[in-house]
Amino acid sequence: MGEPNFVKTICGYCGTGCGLVLEVQDNKIIKIRGDKEAPVNKGQTCVKGAFAYEYVHAKDRLTSPLIKKAGKLVETTWEEAYQFISNRLQDIKTSWGPNAISMFASARSTNESNFVTQKFMRTVIGSNNIDGCNRT
Ligand code: SF4
């Protein structure tokens, strides 16, 4: 077993943005504690931030994108998945207009990701149809 590394990060479970310190050994998270230097939480976390990390190493976790082909989900590359999404969004926008597209963002993303998401919807797609579970 290698020596543990301590990695600072931000909890992505809710919009509070608590600072966390991950204890990582052999490329696996073995413990999480609150970051005492983080101004938001000063070392505190809720139960999700401290303990809900085993999914990271779950054997059945999706590690590549899937596209439905002939009714079945098939593993594909990120390049093909992004091209597929881009083509479908362009088709819908051309056929039905930008307001036919909506985006549901996630409270489990960072503020920066949500910012980019709304920018993408408003400036690239041309639609204000964006919402997220982070306001519930
Ligand atoms: S530790 Fe809890 S309160 Fe803090 S950001 Fe994560 S989910 Fe939110």
Coordinates of C-alpha atoms and ligand atoms in Angstrom, one line a residue:
M1 CA 0.0 0.0 0.0
G2 CA 1.2 3.5 -0.9
E3 CA 1.3 6.5 1.3
P4 CA -2.1 8.4 1.5
N5 CA -2.4 11.7 -0.3
F6 CA -4.6 14.5 0.9
V7 CA -6.5 16.3 -1.8
K8 CA -8.5 19.5 -1.2
T9 CA -11.8 19.8 -3.2
I10 CA -15.3 21.3 -3.0
C11 CA -18.3 19.1 -2.2
G12 CA -20.6 18.9 -5.2
Y13 CA -23.6 17.5 -3.4
C14 CA -25.3 20.9 -2.9
G15 CA -24.9 24.6 -3.6
T16 CA -23.3 25.3 -0.2
G17 CA -19.9 24.4 -1.5
C18 CA -18.2 23.0 1.6
G19 CA -14.4 22.5 1.4
L20 CA -13.4 18.9 1.8
V21 CA -10.1 17.1 2.2
L22 CA -10.0 13.7 0.6
E23 CA -7.7 11.0 1.9
V24 CA -6.6 9.0 -1.2
Q25 CA -4.6 5.9 -1.1
D26 CA -3.7 3.8 -4.2
N27 CA -5.9 6.0 -6.3
K28 CA -8.9 5.3 -4.0
I29 CA -10.8 7.6 -1.7
I30 CA -10.6 6.1 1.8
K31 CA -11.8 8.9 4.0
I32 CA -13.2 12.5 3.7
R33 CA -13.2 15.2 6.3
G34 CA -14.2 18.9 6.3
D35 CA -11.5 21.4 5.4
K36 CA -10.8 23.6 8.4
E37 CA -9.4 26.3 6.2
A38 CA -12.6 26.5 4.0
P39 CA -14.5 29.7 4.9
V40 CA -17.9 28.1 4.1
N41 CA -17.8 25.2 6.5
K42 CA -14.7 25.6 8.6
G43 CA -14.1 21.9 8.9
Q44 CA -17.8 20.9 9.3
T45 CA -19.7 18.7 6.8
C46 CA -23.1 17.1 6.6
V47 CA -23.4 13.3 6.3
K48 CA -23.4 13.4 2.5
G49 CA -20.1 15.4 2.2
A50 CA -18.4 13.1 4.7
F51 CA -19.6 9.6 3.8
A52 CA -21.4 9.5 0.4
Y53 CA -18.4 8.7 -1.7
E54 CA -18.4 4.9 -2.3
Y55 CA -20.2 5.4 -5.6
V56 CA -16.9 6.8 -7.0
H57 CA -15.4 3.3 -7.0
A58 CA -18.7 1.3 -7.6
K59 CA -18.1 -1.5 -10.0
D60 CA -21.4 -0.8 -11.9
R61 CA -20.6 2.9 -12.4
L62 CA -20.9 4.1 -16.0
T63 CA -17.4 5.0 -17.3
S64 CA -18.3 5.7 -20.9
P65 CA -21.2 7.3 -22.7
L66 CA -24.1 5.2 -24.1
I67 CA -26.1 5.8 -27.3
K68 CA -29.4 4.0 -28.0
K69 CA -29.0 2.1 -31.3
A70 CA -31.8 -0.2 -32.5
G71 CA -33.5 0.1 -29.1
K72 CA -30.4 -0.9 -27.1
L73 CA -27.9 1.2 -25.2
V74 CA -24.5 0.8 -26.7
E75 CA -21.1 2.0 -25.3
T76 CA -19.5 4.7 -27.5
T77 CA -16.7 7.2 -27.4
W78 CA -17.1 10.7 -26.0
E79 CA -16.4 12.1 -29.5
E80 CA -19.3 10.2 -31.0
A81 CA -21.6 11.0 -28.1
Y82 CA -20.9 14.8 -28.3
Q83 CA -21.3 14.7 -32.1
F84 CA -24.7 12.9 -31.7
I85 CA -25.9 15.5 -29.1
S86 CA -24.7 18.4 -31.3
N87 CA -26.4 17.0 -34.4
R88 CA -29.7 16.3 -32.5
L89 CA -29.7 19.8 -31.0
Q90 CA -29.1 21.4 -34.4
D91 CA -31.9 19.3 -35.9
I92 CA -34.4 20.3 -33.2
K93 CA -33.4 23.9 -33.3
T94 CA -33.7 24.0 -37.2
S95 CA -37.0 22.2 -37.2
W96 CA -38.8 23.7 -34.2
G97 CA -36.8 26.7 -33.0
P98 CA -34.7 27.3 -30.0
N99 CA -37.6 27.3 -27.5
A100 CA -38.2 23.6 -28.3
I101 CA -35.0 22.9 -26.3
S102 CA -34.7 23.1 -22.6
M103 CA -32.0 22.2 -20.1
F104 CA -32.3 20.9 -16.6
A105 CA -29.1 21.7 -14.7
S106 CA -27.9 20.1 -11.5
A107 CA -27.4 21.2 -8.0
R108 CA -24.6 18.5 -7.9
S109 CA -22.6 20.5 -10.4
T110 CA -20.3 23.3 -9.4
N111 CA -21.4 27.0 -9.7
E112 CA -19.0 27.3 -12.6
S113 CA -20.6 24.4 -14.4
N114 CA -24.0 25.8 -13.9
F115 CA -22.8 29.2 -15.1
V116 CA -21.4 27.7 -18.3
T117 CA -24.6 25.7 -18.8
Q118 CA -26.9 28.8 -18.7
K119 CA -24.4 30.6 -21.0
F120 CA -24.6 27.7 -23.5
M121 CA -28.4 27.7 -23.4
R122 CA -28.8 31.4 -23.8
T123 CA -26.0 32.2 -26.3
V124 CA -25.5 29.0 -28.3
I125 CA -29.0 27.5 -28.3
G126 CA -30.8 30.9 -27.9
S127 CA -33.3 29.7 -25.3
N128 CA -34.1 30.8 -21.7
N129 CA -35.6 27.4 -21.0
I130 CA -33.2 26.5 -18.2
D131 CA -33.9 25.3 -14.7
G132 CA -32.4 23.1 -12.0
C133 CA -33.2 21.3 -8.8
N134 CA -30.9 23.7 -6.9
R135 CA -33.8 26.1 -6.3
T136 CA -36.1 23.6 -4.7
Ligands
SF4_1 S1 -21.0 18.8 2.9 FE1 -23.3 18.8 2.9 S2 -23.8 20.9 3.2 FE2 -21.7 20.9 2.5 S3 -21.7 21.1 0.3 FE3 -21.7 18.9 0.7 S4 -23.9 18.3 0.7 FE4 -23.8 20.6 1.0

